[in-house]
CSV table of C-alpha atoms in Angstrom, one decimal:
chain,number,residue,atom,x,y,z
A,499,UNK,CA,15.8,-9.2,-5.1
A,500,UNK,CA,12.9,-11.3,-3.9
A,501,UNK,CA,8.9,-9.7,-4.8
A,502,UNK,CA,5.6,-11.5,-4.0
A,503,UNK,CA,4.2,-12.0,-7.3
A,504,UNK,CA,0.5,-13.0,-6.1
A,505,UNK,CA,-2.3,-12.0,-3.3
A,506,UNK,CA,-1.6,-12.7,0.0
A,507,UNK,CA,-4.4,-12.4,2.6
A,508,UNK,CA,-4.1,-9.9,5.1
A,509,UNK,CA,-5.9,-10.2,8.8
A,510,UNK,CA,-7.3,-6.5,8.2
A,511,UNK,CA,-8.6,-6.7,4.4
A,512,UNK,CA,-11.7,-8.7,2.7
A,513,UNK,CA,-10.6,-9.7,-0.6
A,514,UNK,CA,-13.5,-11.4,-1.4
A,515,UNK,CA,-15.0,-9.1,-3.6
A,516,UNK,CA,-12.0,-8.6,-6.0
A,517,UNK,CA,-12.2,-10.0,-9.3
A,518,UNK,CA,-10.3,-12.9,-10.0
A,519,UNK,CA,-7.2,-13.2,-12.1
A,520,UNK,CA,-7.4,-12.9,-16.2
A,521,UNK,CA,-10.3,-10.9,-15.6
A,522,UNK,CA,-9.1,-7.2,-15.7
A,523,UNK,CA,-5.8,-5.6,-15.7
A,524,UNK,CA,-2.4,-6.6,-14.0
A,525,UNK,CA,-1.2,-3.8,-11.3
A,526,UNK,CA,3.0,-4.2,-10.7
A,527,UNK,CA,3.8,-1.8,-7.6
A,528,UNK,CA,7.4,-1.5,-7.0
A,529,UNK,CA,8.0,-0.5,-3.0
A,530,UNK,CA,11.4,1.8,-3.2
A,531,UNK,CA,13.9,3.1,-0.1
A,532,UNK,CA,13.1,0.0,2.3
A,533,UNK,CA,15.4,0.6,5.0
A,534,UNK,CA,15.8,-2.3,6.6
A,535,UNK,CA,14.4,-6.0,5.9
A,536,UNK,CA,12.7,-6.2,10.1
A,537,UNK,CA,9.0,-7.1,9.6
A,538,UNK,CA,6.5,-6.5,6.6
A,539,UNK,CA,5.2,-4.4,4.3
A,540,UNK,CA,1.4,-4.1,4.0
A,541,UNK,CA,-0.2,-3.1,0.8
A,542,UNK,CA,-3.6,-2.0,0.0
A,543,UNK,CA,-5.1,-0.4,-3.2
A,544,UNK,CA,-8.8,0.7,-3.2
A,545,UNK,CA,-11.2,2.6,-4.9
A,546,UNK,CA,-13.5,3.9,-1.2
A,547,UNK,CA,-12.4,7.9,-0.8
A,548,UNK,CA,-14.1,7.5,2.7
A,549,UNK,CA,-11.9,4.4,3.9
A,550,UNK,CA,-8.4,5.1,2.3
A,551,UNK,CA,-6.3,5.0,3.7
A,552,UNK,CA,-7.1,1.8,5.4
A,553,UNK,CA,-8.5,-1.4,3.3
A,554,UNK,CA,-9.6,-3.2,6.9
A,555,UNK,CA,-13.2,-4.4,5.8
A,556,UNK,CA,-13.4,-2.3,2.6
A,557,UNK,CA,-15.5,-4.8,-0.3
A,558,UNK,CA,-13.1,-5.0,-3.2
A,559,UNK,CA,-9.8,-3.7,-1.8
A,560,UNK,CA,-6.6,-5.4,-3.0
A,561,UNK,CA,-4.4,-5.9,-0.3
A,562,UNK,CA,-1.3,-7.9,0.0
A,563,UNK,CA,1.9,-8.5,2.4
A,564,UNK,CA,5.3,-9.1,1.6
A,565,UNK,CA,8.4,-9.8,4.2
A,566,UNK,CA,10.1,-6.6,3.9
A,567,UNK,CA,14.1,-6.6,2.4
A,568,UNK,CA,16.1,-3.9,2.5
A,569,UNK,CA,15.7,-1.9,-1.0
A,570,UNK,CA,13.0,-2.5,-3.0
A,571,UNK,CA,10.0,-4.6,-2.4
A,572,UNK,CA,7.3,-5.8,-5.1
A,573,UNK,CA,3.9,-6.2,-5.2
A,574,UNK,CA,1.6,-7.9,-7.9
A,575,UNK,CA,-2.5,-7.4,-7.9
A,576,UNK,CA,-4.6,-9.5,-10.3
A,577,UNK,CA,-7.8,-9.0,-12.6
A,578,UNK,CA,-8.4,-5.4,-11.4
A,579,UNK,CA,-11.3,-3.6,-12.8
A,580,UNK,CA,-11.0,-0.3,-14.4
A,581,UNK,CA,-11.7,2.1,-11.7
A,582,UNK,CA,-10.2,5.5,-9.7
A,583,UNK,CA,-7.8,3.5,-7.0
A,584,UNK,CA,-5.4,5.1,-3.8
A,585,UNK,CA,-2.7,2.6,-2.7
A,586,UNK,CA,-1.3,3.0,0.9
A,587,UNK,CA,1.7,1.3,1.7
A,588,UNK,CA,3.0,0.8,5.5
A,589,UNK,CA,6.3,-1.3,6.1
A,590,UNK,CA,5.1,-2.5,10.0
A,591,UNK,CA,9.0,-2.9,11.0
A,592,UNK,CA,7.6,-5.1,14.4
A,593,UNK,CA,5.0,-7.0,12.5
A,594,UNK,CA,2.2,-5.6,15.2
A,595,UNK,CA,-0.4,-5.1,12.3
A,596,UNK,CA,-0.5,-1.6,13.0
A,597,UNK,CA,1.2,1.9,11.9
A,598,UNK,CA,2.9,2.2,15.2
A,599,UNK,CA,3.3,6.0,16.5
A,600,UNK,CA,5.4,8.5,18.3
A,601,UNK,CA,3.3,10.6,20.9
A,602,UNK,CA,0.0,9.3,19.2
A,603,UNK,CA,1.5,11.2,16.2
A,604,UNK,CA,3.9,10.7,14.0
A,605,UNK,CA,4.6,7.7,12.1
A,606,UNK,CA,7.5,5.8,13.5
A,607,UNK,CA,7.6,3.4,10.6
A,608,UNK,CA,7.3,3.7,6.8
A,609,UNK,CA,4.6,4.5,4.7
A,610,UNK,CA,4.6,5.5,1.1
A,611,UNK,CA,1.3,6.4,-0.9
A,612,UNK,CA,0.5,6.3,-4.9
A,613,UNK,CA,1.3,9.3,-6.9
A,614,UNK,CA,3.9,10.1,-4.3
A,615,UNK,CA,0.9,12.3,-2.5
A,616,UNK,CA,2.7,14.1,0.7
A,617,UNK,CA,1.7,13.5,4.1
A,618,UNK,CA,0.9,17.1,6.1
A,619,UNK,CA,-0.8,16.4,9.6
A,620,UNK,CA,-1.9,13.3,8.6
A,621,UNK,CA,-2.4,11.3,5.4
A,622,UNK,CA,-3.1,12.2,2.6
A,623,UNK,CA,-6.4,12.8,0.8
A,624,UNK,CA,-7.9,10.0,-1.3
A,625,UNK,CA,-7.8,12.8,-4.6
A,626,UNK,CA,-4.1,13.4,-4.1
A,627,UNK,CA,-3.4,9.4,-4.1
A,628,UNK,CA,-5.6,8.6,-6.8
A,629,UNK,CA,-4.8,7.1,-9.9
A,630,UNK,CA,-7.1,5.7,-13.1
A,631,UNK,CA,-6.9,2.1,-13.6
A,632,UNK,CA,-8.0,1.4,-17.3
A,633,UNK,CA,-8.0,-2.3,-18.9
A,634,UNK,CA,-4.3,-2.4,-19.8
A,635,UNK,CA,-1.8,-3.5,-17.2
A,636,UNK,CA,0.5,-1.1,-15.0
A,637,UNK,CA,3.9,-0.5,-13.0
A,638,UNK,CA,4.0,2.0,-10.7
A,639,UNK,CA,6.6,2.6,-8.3
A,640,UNK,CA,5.8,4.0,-4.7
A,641,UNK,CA,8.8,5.2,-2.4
A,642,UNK,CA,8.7,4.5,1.1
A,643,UNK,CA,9.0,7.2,3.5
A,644,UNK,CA,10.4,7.8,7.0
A,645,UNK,CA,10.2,10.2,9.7
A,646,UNK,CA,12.0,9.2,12.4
């Protein structure tokens, strides 16, 4: 099983306002129920209710990418303050940098969201994501989903 165990730059995020490593706690996400290892997975945590779920120009969201495998994926964010943070996961199968759609609508790849939070109509809210980051250091595991 292959992970990414640092930050990769994404085109769509600004990571310049994170905090640098050894400077705040240690996030481990685990990505479960890839189904196939075509394209990426994007990842993005952040703590802006208006934005989530998208990271693209947010100050201080984490984001990373990791070629996707078939199974489980994992991601690794550094020196994370303590904070209220939504993760949004998308696994972009063609690599397009975008959550490709079916009829404008529903998602034709994988997504997956902390805390499990369901998808109705749309994604979810930022509330139903959310999760408190303290000092200590975390593993969470987020299970992609499919819909098609």
């Amino acid at each position: 099983m292959r992970g990414l165990s640092a930050l990769a730059l994404l085109p769509f995020a600004l990571l310049l306002g994170a905090a640098a490593p050894g400077d705040g706690a240690t996030i481990t996400v685990s990505v479960t129920d890839l189904r196939n290892a075509k394209g990426i997975v994007r990842a993005c945590m952040t703590t802006d209710a208006d934005k989530f779920p998208r990271c693209r120009g947010v100050p201080g969201a984490y984001a990373a990418t990791a070629d996707a495998q078939e199974g489980t994926v994992t991601f690794t964010f550094t020196g994370v303050k303590p904070g209220r943070y939504a993760i949004a996961l998308l696994h972009d199968e063609n690599s397009n940098g975008k959550a490709d759609r079916v009829l404008g609508m529903m998602p034709k790849e994988g997504f997956g969201f902390s805390r499990d939070a369901k998808v109705q109509m749309g994604p979810p809210s930022f509330a139903d994501a959310a999760i408190d980051i303290g000092e200590e250091d975390r593993d969470l595991t987020i299970r992609m989903r499919y819909l098609l």
